Short mmCIF file of C-alpha atoms in Angstrom, two decimals:
data_model
loop_
_atom_site.label_atom_id
_atom_site.label_comp_id
_atom_site.label_asym_id
_atom_site.label_seq_id
_atom_site.Cartn_x
_atom_site.Cartn_y
_atom_site.Cartn_z
CA MET A 37 -47.91 112.79 292.86
CA THR A 38 -48.26 111.08 289.60
CA SER A 39 -50.23 107.80 289.10
CA PHE A 40 -47.19 106.57 287.94
CA LYS A 41 -44.96 107.26 290.85
CA GLN A 42 -47.52 106.28 293.18
CA ALA A 43 -47.84 102.48 291.39
CA ARG A 44 -43.97 102.61 291.72
CA ILE A 45 -43.78 103.30 295.20
CA GLU A 46 -46.69 101.02 296.22
CA SER A 47 -44.62 98.42 294.09
CA LEU A 48 -41.79 98.68 295.74
CA LEU A 49 -43.42 98.59 299.11
CA MET A 50 -45.04 95.52 298.32
CA THR A 51 -41.43 93.89 297.45
CA ILE A 52 -39.84 95.17 300.43
CA ASP A 53 -42.66 94.07 302.18
CA GLN A 54 -43.21 90.58 300.75
CA LEU A 55 -39.35 90.22 301.41
CA SER A 56 -39.08 91.74 304.89
CA MET A 57 -36.51 93.71 304.13
CA ALA A 58 -34.21 94.81 300.90
CA LYS A 59 -30.81 96.53 300.70
CA ILE A 60 -30.99 98.95 297.93
CA ARG A 61 -29.36 97.02 295.26
CA HIS A 62 -31.93 93.83 295.88
CA LEU A 63 -34.85 96.44 294.84
CA GLN A 64 -32.60 97.47 291.99
CA GLN A 65 -32.25 94.13 290.43
CA ILE A 66 -36.23 92.95 291.09
CA HIS A 67 -37.54 96.33 289.49
CA ASP A 68 -34.72 96.93 286.96
CA LEU A 69 -33.61 100.71 288.03
CA LYS A 70 -30.63 100.77 286.15
CA SER A 71 -27.77 102.48 287.38
CA TYR A 72 -27.34 102.10 291.65
CA SER A 73 -27.37 105.70 291.73
CA ASN A 74 -30.49 105.84 290.02
CA ALA A 75 -32.35 103.41 292.70
CA CYS A 76 -31.27 105.39 295.13
CA ARG A 77 -32.65 108.34 293.94
CA VAL A 78 -36.10 106.38 294.06
CA MET A 79 -35.42 105.23 297.21
CA LYS A 80 -35.51 108.85 298.64
CA GLN A 81 -39.09 108.94 297.52
CA LEU A 82 -39.69 105.61 299.68
CA SER A 83 -38.52 108.06 302.68
CA PRO A 84 -42.14 108.42 303.95
CA TYR A 85 -42.80 104.90 304.43
CA VAL A 86 -39.79 103.29 305.46
CA HIS A 87 -37.41 102.26 308.25
CA GLU A 88 -33.56 102.75 307.29
CA THR A 89 -31.04 101.16 308.51
CA THR A 90 -27.56 99.69 307.88
CA HIS A 91 -25.48 95.80 306.86
CA ASP A 92 -22.09 95.41 305.99
CA LYS A 93 -22.17 99.03 305.10
CA GLU A 94 -25.50 98.81 302.65
CA LYS A 95 -28.94 100.62 303.43
CA VAL A 96 -31.31 98.17 304.52
CA LEU A 97 -34.72 99.20 304.25
CA TYR A 98 -38.10 97.82 305.92
CA LEU A 99 -41.76 99.47 306.42
CA ASN A 100 -42.57 101.39 308.87
CA LYS A 101 -46.56 101.96 309.95
CA GLU A 102 -47.46 104.36 307.36
CA GLY A 103 -45.45 102.05 304.56
CA ARG A 104 -47.90 99.28 306.02
CA GLN A 105 -50.94 101.31 306.21
CA LEU A 106 -50.46 102.77 302.43
CA ILE A 107 -50.32 98.65 301.05
CA GLY A 108 -52.53 96.97 303.75
CA SER A 109 -50.01 94.62 305.36
CA THR A 110 -50.26 93.63 308.49
CA LYS A 111 -46.38 91.63 308.78
CA GLU A 112 -44.24 94.44 310.92
CA ALA A 113 -40.20 94.06 310.56
CA LYS A 114 -38.07 95.29 313.31
CA ARG A 115 -34.72 96.11 313.09
CA ASN A 116 -33.56 93.58 316.07
CA MET A 117 -34.82 90.62 313.26
CA THR A 118 -32.23 87.97 311.78
CA ILE A 119 -31.61 91.00 309.25
CA GLU A 120 -28.60 88.79 307.67
CA HIS A 121 -30.44 85.48 307.37
CA ILE A 122 -33.61 87.36 305.22
CA LEU A 123 -30.90 89.76 303.23
CA LEU A 124 -29.53 85.97 302.28
CA CYS A 125 -32.48 84.82 301.60
CA ASN A 126 -33.10 87.85 299.18
CA GLU A 127 -30.12 86.36 297.28
CA ALA A 128 -31.67 82.94 296.82
CA TYR A 129 -35.00 85.00 295.78
CA LEU A 130 -32.75 86.93 293.29
CA TYR A 131 -30.62 83.63 292.21
CA PHE A 132 -34.22 81.97 291.66
CA ASN A 133 -35.47 84.93 289.42
CA CYS A 134 -37.70 86.63 291.50
CA PRO A 135 -40.92 83.76 291.59
CA ILE A 136 -44.47 85.16 291.73
CA ASP A 137 -45.60 83.02 294.55
CA TRP A 138 -42.24 83.46 296.72
CA LYS A 139 -43.41 82.77 300.77
CA THR A 140 -41.00 83.04 303.67
CA GLU A 141 -41.34 80.68 306.47
CA TYR A 142 -43.42 78.11 304.48
CA VAL A 143 -44.55 75.64 307.47
CA VAL A 144 -45.45 72.61 306.40
CA GLU A 145 -47.15 70.34 309.53
CA VAL A 146 -48.40 66.23 309.71
CA LYS A 147 -49.56 64.39 311.78
CA GLU A 148 -47.20 61.30 313.86
CA ARG A 149 -48.22 58.46 315.10
CA VAL A 150 -47.27 58.22 319.14
CA PRO A 151 -46.78 55.35 320.99
CA SER A 152 -49.78 53.86 322.86
CA PHE A 153 -48.72 51.96 325.26
CA ASP A 154 -51.56 49.39 324.64
CA ILE A 155 -53.65 52.50 326.25
CA GLN A 156 -57.10 52.59 324.57
CA PHE A 157 -58.91 55.65 325.16
CA LYS A 158 -62.30 54.32 323.22
CA GLY A 159 -60.70 53.67 319.74
CA LEU A 160 -59.43 57.14 319.33
CA SER A 161 -56.23 56.83 317.58
CA ILE A 162 -53.04 59.01 319.39
CA SER A 163 -51.12 61.52 316.99
CA ASP A 164 -49.22 64.19 317.90
CA LYS A 165 -48.60 66.96 314.62
CA LYS A 166 -44.91 67.38 313.82
CA LYS A 167 -44.28 71.18 311.98
CA VAL A 168 -41.24 71.83 309.66
CA VAL A 169 -40.68 75.18 309.00
CA ALA A 170 -38.77 76.54 305.54
CA ASP A 171 -37.23 79.95 305.18
CA ALA A 172 -38.91 80.07 301.84
CA SER A 173 -41.26 77.88 299.43
CA PHE A 174 -42.54 78.91 295.75
CA SER A 175 -43.34 76.91 292.52
CA ARG A 176 -42.24 75.87 289.10
CA ASN A 177 -42.63 73.80 286.67
CA GLY A 178 -44.06 70.90 288.37
CA TYR A 179 -41.73 71.56 291.24
CA PHE A 180 -42.74 72.69 294.53
CA TYR A 181 -39.28 74.32 296.18
CA LEU A 182 -38.43 74.40 299.62
CA VAL A 183 -35.58 76.89 300.63
CA GLU A 184 -33.27 76.47 303.56
CA ILE A 185 -30.72 79.04 304.07
CA ASP A 186 -27.51 78.10 306.53
CA ASN A 187 -25.55 81.13 307.78
CA THR A 188 -24.86 80.34 311.67
CA ARG A 189 -27.41 76.85 312.55
CA GLY A 190 -24.93 74.30 314.18
CA MET A 191 -24.08 71.40 312.07
CA GLY A 192 -25.67 68.83 314.32
CA ASP A 193 -29.47 71.11 314.08
CA ASN A 194 -28.47 70.86 310.16
CA LYS A 195 -28.85 67.43 310.56
CA LYS A 196 -31.96 66.76 312.13
CA LYS A 197 -33.55 69.52 309.79
CA ILE A 198 -32.80 67.74 306.61
CA GLU A 199 -33.82 64.58 308.63
CA SER A 200 -37.23 66.13 309.80
CA TYR A 201 -37.59 66.31 305.56
CA VAL A 202 -38.16 62.76 305.29
CA ASP A 203 -41.24 62.58 306.69
CA VAL A 204 -42.61 66.02 305.00
CA PHE A 205 -41.91 65.53 301.81
CA PRO A 206 -44.75 63.09 300.86
CA ASN A 207 -47.50 65.67 303.00
CA ILE A 208 -45.89 68.22 300.32
CA GLN A 209 -46.70 65.86 297.25
CA ASP A 210 -49.73 65.59 298.66
CA ARG A 211 -51.11 69.08 299.57
CA ASN A 212 -50.00 70.67 296.32
CA GLY A 213 -49.38 67.91 293.51
CA LEU A 214 -46.21 68.93 292.61
CA VAL A 215 -42.62 67.29 292.94
CA PRO A 216 -40.89 68.93 296.15
CA SER A 217 -37.33 69.94 295.95
CA LEU A 218 -35.73 70.59 298.92
CA ASN A 219 -32.66 73.77 298.14
CA VAL A 220 -29.99 74.47 300.56
CA PHE A 221 -27.99 77.88 300.28
CA THR A 222 -25.12 77.40 302.72
CA THR A 223 -21.92 79.60 303.53
CA ASN A 224 -18.80 77.03 302.28
CA ASP A 225 -17.56 73.87 300.21
CA SER A 226 -17.57 72.01 303.42
CA ARG A 227 -20.73 72.29 304.38
CA LYS A 228 -22.50 72.41 301.43
CA ARG A 229 -20.55 68.44 301.12
CA LYS A 230 -22.30 67.95 304.41
CA PHE A 231 -25.43 69.11 303.14
CA GLU A 232 -25.00 66.94 299.72
CA GLU A 233 -24.33 63.74 301.86
CA TRP A 234 -27.07 64.02 303.92
CA MET A 235 -29.92 64.63 301.80
CA LYS A 236 -28.45 61.62 299.42
CA GLN A 237 -28.62 59.28 302.70
CA GLN A 238 -31.87 60.22 303.55
CA ASN A 239 -33.25 60.00 299.37
CA LEU A 240 -34.28 63.97 299.34
CA ARG A 241 -34.42 65.59 296.13
CA GLY A 242 -33.25 68.77 295.58
CA GLU A 243 -29.92 70.60 295.27
CA VAL A 244 -27.17 72.89 297.75
CA ARG A 245 -25.24 76.02 296.89
CA THR A 246 -22.48 78.59 298.79
CA PHE A 247 -23.43 81.56 298.17
CA ASP A 248 -20.56 82.64 296.47
CA GLU A 249 -21.92 80.65 293.88
CA VAL A 250 -25.41 82.56 293.52
CA LYS A 251 -24.04 86.30 294.21
#
């Protein structure tokens, strides 16, 4: 195997690892593999290192043990994961032109004051941690983007998730020195309007888009 071919295989595997799973079309766009037929030909070179499944009649690739070992990854994707959610997250990744520091499942924790009911514990303040997990994150031009993918969650839960960002936005700015921006991708215009309304009510900077607008 030539060094160029080996480097391309490893680069493709690292992209799959970063995204957890990827369609051939996603890899075609990210790695500029020209035609779809050429991308399929290149994907055959990955066969020793990936598992294959299908979603909406398209092939989906994720790393097997050999693929993880080749690139030194400890992250294991499994077929029973929420494939549709992961693939929609990839659409957001492509929409933002493949950010270099794109990370999935970005966790933010902030300390919350817990009512002590006038009980004192030798001067110790009682606190608890509030955790919010964004589907993805990246930074660009002085902003820290938090990405939420909405495809199956109920709108009641969505409202709670939006409200949870009110407490963590200041923490994000303190931690990263960047202005936080919440970017929601959802399934239809009705849900989009609801998200926009909630974000306006909570004074959260960001944008809401439907998947049809970005594909």
